[in-house]
Amino acid sequence: MSTATVSLLDVAGYLPETVVPADYFAQYADAEDVTANIMFKSPKFRHHVAPGETPADMAERAVAPLLDRHGRDVLRDIDVLIVHTQLPETGIVGNGGEVAARLGINPEWLIDLHNGGCAAFVHAMKLARQILVSTDAKAALIVTIQNAAGQIFTQEQVRGKPQAAIPGDGAGAGLLVKSDISPILDIETRHLPQFAGEMTVLADPPRKYWEAGPGQMHVGFTESKIAKVLGRGNRIVPEVAHAVCKRLGVASSELDLLVTNQPNRAFLRNWRDALLLPQDRHPDTFDECGNLFGAGIPVNFDRAIDEGRAAPGSLVMFAGFAHAGDFAAAAAVRWGGR
């Protein structure tokens, strides 16, 4: 059994070309659904997938910068591929196999990670690290894909709802290897399964999501549910980040960078306040990209690196929560630079 250190060697992000302003959704706003709730304060812009753009297309485009920097030969060492797709388009099996085929790899470990939501990248980091340290696997590739904004939230019966203007589309990728170049120092994951059933999809007239019918599906938010999600999200993300900091023996204020998912401005402000961090140490792409769900963490970190905000040696904390608060995760990395 190997006890090698595992590093997050590199990350990359992809955003579709189509940029959609908030005005697009404002023109369809349903007066009965208008809300001043902070959960649905719209970003200025978001990106939407192109017609016919598949999860495999998005994965290939997210991985491309990694191959440009490290060479296509890096794919030969990929024994672990973990793919999270917000809206899987291949029924039953998910899109992981299609992504592997597109990349031309045949990994021993091929996992479609259907839970984890907005914290799926950290969830996948933990799974990949465990496989790498306990087997002979050499390297892992993580791909997180958010493709629901331009497909679900632009539907005629959905686009006028306050929730429709929040999501954006994009994909992220991370390369993990056995090395101490950019070591993963610690990871905390917490499942709260009692809340898993609260992220529901509804249609009018009501039906199961897989049944045929005239109503278009949307997320079933109510005022009481929104209040609960806000309360849980504000609490559990700092909790998992503090747990990691405590085990590492560092104060949260000593973090060089906090990289989170981006549900709304209120969460971003409350999280960095709870961790005693200034705004310049918490990358924020919400107004440019909206809520990227599982793709948010790698896309935001990729942007931060490009902007020179993650110097070699930086202590970086990745953190986020999923759905209605049924999962939260945080991971600390001593970033080694590109």
Tab-separated table of C-alpha atoms in Angstrom:
chain	number	residue	atom	x	y	z
A	1	MET	CA	0.000	0.000	0.000
A	2	SER	CA	1.319	3.423	-1.000
A	3	THR	CA	1.484	6.297	1.497
A	4	ALA	CA	2.554	8.889	-1.052
A	5	THR	CA	1.569	12.524	-0.726
A	6	VAL	CA	-1.044	13.574	-3.269
A	7	SER	CA	-0.872	16.972	-4.952
A	8	LEU	CA	-3.406	19.047	-6.804
A	9	LEU	CA	-0.979	19.665	-9.621
A	10	ASP	CA	-3.123	21.972	-11.736
A	11	VAL	CA	-6.657	23.161	-12.460
A	12	ALA	CA	-8.380	24.556	-15.517
A	13	GLY	CA	-11.747	26.055	-16.357
A	14	TYR	CA	-14.014	26.478	-19.328
A	15	LEU	CA	-16.827	28.986	-19.899
A	16	PRO	CA	-19.092	28.817	-22.982
A	17	GLU	CA	-18.848	31.722	-25.411
A	18	THR	CA	-22.454	32.895	-25.087
A	19	VAL	CA	-22.735	35.613	-22.424
A	20	VAL	CA	-26.271	36.363	-21.223
A	21	PRO	CA	-27.100	39.622	-19.367
A	22	ALA	CA	-29.613	39.875	-16.541
A	23	ASP	CA	-31.973	41.767	-18.865
A	24	TYR	CA	-32.697	38.537	-20.708
A	25	PHE	CA	-34.444	37.123	-17.646
A	26	ALA	CA	-35.966	40.432	-16.527
A	27	GLN	CA	-38.089	40.590	-19.680
A	28	TYR	CA	-39.753	37.300	-18.763
A	29	ALA	CA	-40.101	37.902	-15.015
A	30	ASP	CA	-43.389	36.674	-13.631
A	31	ALA	CA	-44.878	39.317	-11.346
A	32	GLU	CA	-46.288	36.600	-9.091
A	33	ASP	CA	-42.822	35.114	-8.612
A	34	VAL	CA	-40.839	38.315	-8.073
A	35	THR	CA	-38.987	38.192	-4.765
A	36	ALA	CA	-36.610	40.460	-2.908
A	37	ASN	CA	-35.015	37.437	-1.255
A	38	ILE	CA	-31.211	37.617	-1.172
A	39	MET	CA	-31.112	34.035	-2.453
A	40	PHE	CA	-32.140	35.303	-5.885
A	41	LYS	CA	-30.243	38.577	-6.320
A	42	SER	CA	-29.291	38.260	-9.957
A	43	PRO	CA	-25.694	38.460	-11.246
A	44	LYS	CA	-25.032	40.894	-14.084
A	45	PHE	CA	-23.955	38.156	-16.489
A	46	ARG	CA	-23.691	34.401	-16.909
A	47	HIS	CA	-22.552	32.028	-19.662
A	48	HIS	CA	-24.866	29.542	-21.374
A	49	VAL	CA	-24.021	26.344	-23.224
A	50	ALA	CA	-24.417	26.456	-26.980
A	51	PRO	CA	-27.237	24.470	-28.630
A	52	GLY	CA	-26.061	20.901	-28.967
A	53	GLU	CA	-23.050	21.363	-26.672
A	54	THR	CA	-22.697	18.153	-24.670
A	55	PRO	CA	-21.115	17.403	-21.293
A	56	ALA	CA	-18.305	15.590	-23.122
A	57	ASP	CA	-17.709	18.714	-25.228
A	58	MET	CA	-17.489	20.815	-22.089
A	59	ALA	CA	-15.207	18.312	-20.363
A	60	GLU	CA	-12.838	18.209	-23.323
A	61	ARG	CA	-12.658	22.013	-23.405
A	62	ALA	CA	-12.032	22.216	-19.645
A	63	VAL	CA	-9.240	19.634	-19.803
A	64	ALA	CA	-7.569	21.170	-22.892
A	65	PRO	CA	-5.517	23.787	-20.959
A	66	LEU	CA	-4.124	21.039	-18.721
A	67	LEU	CA	-2.954	19.132	-21.787
A	68	ASP	CA	-1.474	22.300	-23.274
A	69	ARG	CA	0.579	22.871	-20.125
A	70	HIS	CA	1.532	19.282	-19.268
A	71	GLY	CA	1.361	17.520	-22.641
A	72	ARG	CA	-1.085	14.865	-23.807
A	73	ASP	CA	1.212	12.180	-22.430
A	74	VAL	CA	-0.163	13.036	-18.984
A	75	LEU	CA	-3.319	11.154	-19.973
A	76	ARG	CA	-1.352	7.882	-20.037
A	77	ASP	CA	-1.058	8.017	-16.242
A	78	ILE	CA	-4.747	8.705	-15.558
A	79	ASP	CA	-5.947	5.662	-13.643
A	80	VAL	CA	-8.787	7.569	-11.937
A	81	LEU	CA	-11.432	9.670	-13.690
A	82	ILE	CA	-14.191	11.255	-11.607
A	83	VAL	CA	-16.892	13.190	-13.460
A	84	HIS	CA	-19.705	15.202	-11.913
A	85	THR	CA	-22.377	16.466	-14.323
A	86	GLN	CA	-25.151	18.722	-13.078
A	87	LEU	CA	-27.487	17.597	-15.851
A	88	PRO	CA	-26.371	14.153	-17.114
A	89	GLU	CA	-27.412	13.656	-20.716
A	90	THR	CA	-26.593	9.962	-20.965
A	91	GLY	CA	-29.377	8.089	-19.225
A	92	ILE	CA	-28.713	5.428	-16.601
A	93	VAL	CA	-24.886	5.469	-16.739
A	94	GLY	CA	-24.055	9.185	-16.719
A	95	ASN	CA	-21.451	10.959	-18.848
A	96	GLY	CA	-18.190	9.640	-17.349
A	97	GLY	CA	-17.704	6.935	-19.963
A	98	GLU	CA	-18.285	9.374	-22.809
A	99	VAL	CA	-15.741	11.774	-21.293
A	100	ALA	CA	-13.167	8.975	-21.003
A	101	ALA	CA	-13.743	7.957	-24.609
A	102	ARG	CA	-13.415	11.546	-25.793
A	103	LEU	CA	-10.075	11.854	-23.971
A	104	GLY	CA	-8.924	8.488	-25.262
A	105	ILE	CA	-8.312	6.979	-21.828
A	106	ASN	CA	-9.375	3.739	-20.153
A	107	PRO	CA	-9.025	4.385	-16.407
A	108	GLU	CA	-9.264	1.572	-13.892
A	109	TRP	CA	-11.416	3.815	-11.685
A	110	LEU	CA	-14.207	5.593	-13.608
A	111	ILE	CA	-16.728	7.264	-11.299
A	112	ASP	CA	-19.827	9.289	-12.143
A	113	LEU	CA	-20.249	11.340	-8.985
A	114	HIS	CA	-23.929	12.221	-8.858
A	115	ASN	CA	-23.949	13.789	-5.404
A	116	GLY	CA	-21.695	16.488	-4.022
A	117	GLY	CA	-23.415	19.291	-5.919
A	118	CYS	CA	-21.646	22.629	-5.590
A	119	ALA	CA	-18.967	20.958	-3.432
A	120	ALA	CA	-18.450	18.066	-5.871
A	121	PHE	CA	-14.907	19.129	-6.757
A	122	VAL	CA	-13.775	18.785	-3.138
A	123	HIS	CA	-15.748	15.559	-2.748
A	124	ALA	CA	-13.951	14.195	-5.819
A	125	MET	CA	-10.575	15.366	-4.453
A	126	LYS	CA	-11.132	13.261	-1.352
A	127	LEU	CA	-12.161	10.179	-3.320
A	128	ALA	CA	-9.269	10.541	-5.763
A	129	ARG	CA	-6.712	11.103	-3.010
A	130	GLN	CA	-7.890	8.016	-1.136
A	131	ILE	CA	-7.615	5.872	-4.259
A	132	LEU	CA	-4.168	7.221	-5.090
A	133	VAL	CA	-2.708	6.655	-1.610
A	134	SER	CA	-4.180	3.165	-1.221
A	135	THR	CA	-3.512	1.679	-4.665
A	136	ASP	CA	-0.913	1.701	-7.416
A	137	ALA	CA	-2.881	4.313	-9.378
A	138	LYS	CA	-0.584	7.071	-10.648
A	139	ALA	CA	-2.822	10.056	-11.340
A	140	ALA	CA	-6.428	11.215	-11.216
A	141	LEU	CA	-8.465	13.590	-13.332
A	142	ILE	CA	-11.513	15.363	-11.893
A	143	VAL	CA	-14.067	17.035	-14.162
A	144	THR	CA	-17.079	18.996	-12.897
A	145	ILE	CA	-19.667	20.159	-15.407
A	146	GLN	CA	-22.518	22.652	-14.944
A	147	ASN	CA	-24.757	22.581	-18.004
A	148	ALA	CA	-28.235	23.268	-16.634
A	149	ALA	CA	-28.403	27.072	-16.932
A	150	GLY	CA	-28.803	27.339	-20.687
A	151	GLN	CA	-30.996	24.250	-20.945
A	152	ILE	CA	-33.279	24.086	-17.882
A	153	PHE	CA	-33.482	27.713	-16.782
A	154	THR	CA	-34.233	29.197	-20.212
A	155	GLN	CA	-37.311	27.063	-20.788
A	156	GLU	CA	-40.494	29.016	-21.420
A	157	GLN	CA	-42.140	28.094	-18.111
A	158	VAL	CA	-38.956	28.498	-16.045
A	159	ARG	CA	-37.113	31.579	-17.342
A	160	GLY	CA	-39.493	34.019	-15.650
A	161	LYS	CA	-38.868	32.617	-12.166
A	162	PRO	CA	-36.391	34.444	-9.870
A	163	GLN	CA	-34.212	31.312	-9.620
A	164	ALA	CA	-33.655	31.238	-13.408
A	165	ALA	CA	-31.317	34.235	-13.519
A	166	ILE	CA	-28.848	32.857	-10.970
A	167	PRO	CA	-27.085	29.872	-12.632
A	168	GLY	CA	-24.415	30.016	-15.299
A	169	ASP	CA	-22.777	27.224	-17.284
A	170	GLY	CA	-19.144	26.122	-17.226
A	171	ALA	CA	-16.794	23.260	-16.484
A	172	GLY	CA	-13.683	22.741	-14.402
A	173	ALA	CA	-10.919	20.159	-14.284
A	174	GLY	CA	-8.259	19.189	-11.765
A	175	LEU	CA	-5.169	16.989	-12.117
A	176	LEU	CA	-4.034	15.045	-9.036
A	177	VAL	CA	-0.729	13.181	-8.882
A	178	LYS	CA	1.456	11.443	-6.326
A	179	SER	CA	3.963	14.159	-5.453
A	180	ASP	CA	4.662	16.846	-2.866
A	181	ILE	CA	4.715	19.700	-5.384
A	182	SER	CA	1.312	21.062	-4.397
A	183	PRO	CA	0.205	18.854	-1.528
A	184	ILE	CA	-3.348	18.341	-0.357
A	185	LEU	CA	-2.904	18.907	3.375
A	186	ASP	CA	-6.298	17.883	4.702
A	187	ILE	CA	-9.914	17.392	3.640
A	188	GLU	CA	-13.131	17.541	5.644
A	189	THR	CA	-16.395	16.200	4.232
A	190	ARG	CA	-19.726	16.095	6.015
A	191	HIS	CA	-22.908	14.460	4.789
A	192	LEU	CA	-26.197	15.587	6.311
A	193	PRO	CA	-28.526	13.065	4.676
A	194	GLN	CA	-31.568	14.233	6.615
A	195	PHE	CA	-31.679	17.242	4.282
A	196	ALA	CA	-31.055	15.392	1.009
A	197	GLY	CA	-34.736	15.163	0.127
A	198	GLU	CA	-35.290	18.906	0.361
A	199	MET	CA	-33.796	19.693	-3.049
A	200	THR	CA	-36.871	18.874	-5.111
A	201	VAL	CA	-37.852	19.482	-8.720
A	202	LEU	CA	-41.450	20.320	-9.514
A	203	ALA	CA	-43.723	20.724	-12.503
A	204	ASP	CA	-47.255	21.965	-13.006
A	205	PRO	CA	-49.245	19.732	-13.151
A	206	PRO	CA	-47.223	17.633	-10.674
A	207	ARG	CA	-45.373	14.525	-11.868
A	208	LYS	CA	-42.201	12.576	-11.243
A	209	TYR	CA	-39.190	14.053	-12.999
A	210	TRP	CA	-38.973	11.139	-15.447
A	211	GLU	CA	-42.650	11.052	-16.373
A	212	ALA	CA	-43.935	12.678	-19.539
A	213	GLY	CA	-46.113	15.746	-19.108
A	214	PRO	CA	-46.739	19.334	-20.203
A	215	GLY	CA	-45.140	21.130	-17.243
A	216	GLN	CA	-41.446	22.064	-17.332
A	217	MET	CA	-39.329	21.125	-14.335
A	218	HIS	CA	-37.909	23.711	-11.945
A	219	VAL	CA	-36.400	23.690	-8.458
A	220	GLY	CA	-39.085	23.705	-5.789
A	221	PHE	CA	-38.218	26.699	-3.621
A	222	THR	CA	-40.533	28.045	-0.917
A	223	GLU	CA	-39.885	30.915	1.463
A	224	SER	CA	-39.412	28.552	4.405
A	225	LYS	CA	-37.082	26.300	2.411
A	226	ILE	CA	-35.016	29.290	1.277
A	227	ALA	CA	-34.619	30.440	4.888
A	228	LYS	CA	-33.425	26.991	5.934
A	229	VAL	CA	-30.927	26.748	3.062
A	230	LEU	CA	-29.526	30.184	3.877
A	231	GLY	CA	-29.141	29.266	7.524
A	232	ARG	CA	-27.445	25.939	6.823
A	233	GLY	CA	-25.164	27.309	4.130
A	234	ASN	CA	-24.021	30.190	6.300
A	235	ARG	CA	-23.133	27.735	9.065
A	236	ILE	CA	-21.726	24.572	7.493
A	237	VAL	CA	-19.182	26.049	5.080
A	238	PRO	CA	-17.265	27.916	7.820
A	239	GLU	CA	-17.598	24.832	10.031
A	240	VAL	CA	-15.830	22.499	7.601
A	241	ALA	CA	-13.174	25.131	6.809
A	242	HIS	CA	-12.522	25.731	10.516
A	243	ALA	CA	-12.252	21.963	11.093
A	244	VAL	CA	-9.473	21.743	8.514
A	245	CYS	CA	-7.710	24.795	9.932
A	246	LYS	CA	-7.860	23.363	13.430
A	247	ARG	CA	-6.216	20.096	12.375
A	248	LEU	CA	-3.523	22.023	10.508
A	249	GLY	CA	-2.896	24.289	13.491
A	250	VAL	CA	-3.557	27.523	11.608
A	251	ALA	CA	-6.066	30.307	12.136
A	252	SER	CA	-8.554	30.870	9.345
A	253	SER	CA	-7.271	34.428	9.061
A	254	GLU	CA	-3.909	32.993	7.977
A	255	LEU	CA	-5.358	31.507	4.779
A	256	ASP	CA	-3.905	33.123	1.688
A	257	LEU	CA	-6.933	32.296	-0.447
A	258	LEU	CA	-10.476	31.043	0.134
A	259	VAL	CA	-12.036	29.492	-2.975
A	260	THR	CA	-15.727	28.631	-2.687
A	261	ASN	CA	-18.735	27.890	-4.802
A	262	GLN	CA	-20.695	31.026	-5.648
A	263	PRO	CA	-24.414	30.680	-4.825
A	264	ASN	CA	-25.082	34.364	-4.154
A	265	ARG	CA	-23.447	37.510	-2.799
A	266	ALA	CA	-24.795	37.010	0.729
A	267	PHE	CA	-23.118	33.640	1.173
A	268	LEU	CA	-19.815	34.976	-0.142
A	269	ARG	CA	-19.844	37.888	2.301
A	270	ASN	CA	-20.924	35.788	5.269
A	271	TRP	CA	-18.355	33.049	4.638
A	272	ARG	CA	-15.358	35.347	4.452
A	273	ASP	CA	-16.605	37.288	7.477
A	274	ALA	CA	-16.933	34.046	9.448
A	275	LEU	CA	-13.380	33.071	8.465
A	276	LEU	CA	-12.010	36.574	9.217
A	277	LEU	CA	-10.751	37.083	5.688
A	278	PRO	CA	-10.680	40.281	3.620
A	279	GLN	CA	-12.497	40.397	0.304
A	280	ASP	CA	-9.269	40.366	-1.731
A	281	ARG	CA	-8.492	36.862	-0.456
A	282	HIS	CA	-11.819	35.435	-1.589
A	283	PRO	CA	-12.111	35.312	-5.413
A	284	ASP	CA	-15.564	36.322	-6.585
A	285	THR	CA	-16.800	35.674	-10.127
A	286	PHE	CA	-20.515	35.773	-9.311
A	287	ASP	CA	-21.329	38.868	-11.379
A	288	GLU	CA	-19.466	37.473	-14.395
A	289	CYS	CA	-20.500	33.827	-14.196
A	290	GLY	CA	-23.425	33.447	-11.829
A	291	ASN	CA	-23.734	30.260	-9.815
A	292	LEU	CA	-21.567	27.626	-11.529
A	293	PHE	CA	-22.542	24.917	-9.039
A	294	GLY	CA	-19.936	22.120	-9.082
A	295	ALA	CA	-17.768	23.909	-11.642
A	296	GLY	CA	-17.477	27.039	-9.490
A	297	ILE	CA	-14.491	26.049	-7.341
A	298	PRO	CA	-12.098	24.972	-10.134
A	299	VAL	CA	-13.162	27.810	-12.444
A	300	ASN	CA	-12.670	30.410	-9.702
A	301	PHE	CA	-9.289	29.002	-8.685
A	302	ASP	CA	-8.149	28.871	-12.305
A	303	ARG	CA	-9.110	32.539	-12.655
A	304	ALA	CA	-7.311	33.437	-9.427
A	305	ILE	CA	-4.111	31.775	-10.646
A	306	ASP	CA	-4.304	33.607	-13.968
A	307	GLU	CA	-4.723	36.906	-12.107
A	308	GLY	CA	-1.639	36.244	-9.963
A	309	ARG	CA	-3.611	35.869	-6.744
A	310	ALA	CA	-2.273	32.387	-5.893
A	311	ALA	CA	1.485	32.649	-5.506
A	312	PRO	CA	3.582	29.496	-5.055
A	313	GLY	CA	3.501	28.495	-1.405
A	314	SER	CA	0.028	29.948	-0.807
A	315	LEU	CA	-2.228	28.178	1.664
A	316	VAL	CA	-5.475	27.738	-0.263
A	317	MET	CA	-8.766	26.587	1.230
A	318	PHE	CA	-11.449	25.149	-1.057
A	319	ALA	CA	-14.900	25.027	0.537
A	320	GLY	CA	-18.534	24.709	-0.387
A	321	PHE	CA	-21.889	23.109	0.301
A	322	ALA	CA	-24.417	21.283	-1.825
A	323	HIS	CA	-28.123	21.429	-2.625
A	324	ALA	CA	-30.265	22.278	0.408
A	325	GLY	CA	-27.362	21.701	2.787
A	326	ASP	CA	-27.024	17.908	2.705
A	327	PHE	CA	-23.260	18.002	2.067
A	328	ALA	CA	-20.343	20.314	2.830
A	329	ALA	CA	-16.638	19.951	2.215
A	330	ALA	CA	-13.354	21.805	2.610
A	331	ALA	CA	-9.806	21.032	1.505
A	332	ALA	CA	-6.515	22.793	2.191
A	333	VAL	CA	-3.735	22.795	-0.397
A	334	ARG	CA	-0.245	24.239	-0.189
A	335	TRP	CA	-0.275	25.551	-3.732
A	336	GLY	CA	2.942	24.871	-5.589
A	337	GLY	CA	2.295	27.143	-8.556
A	338	ARG	CA	2.136	26.268	-12.196
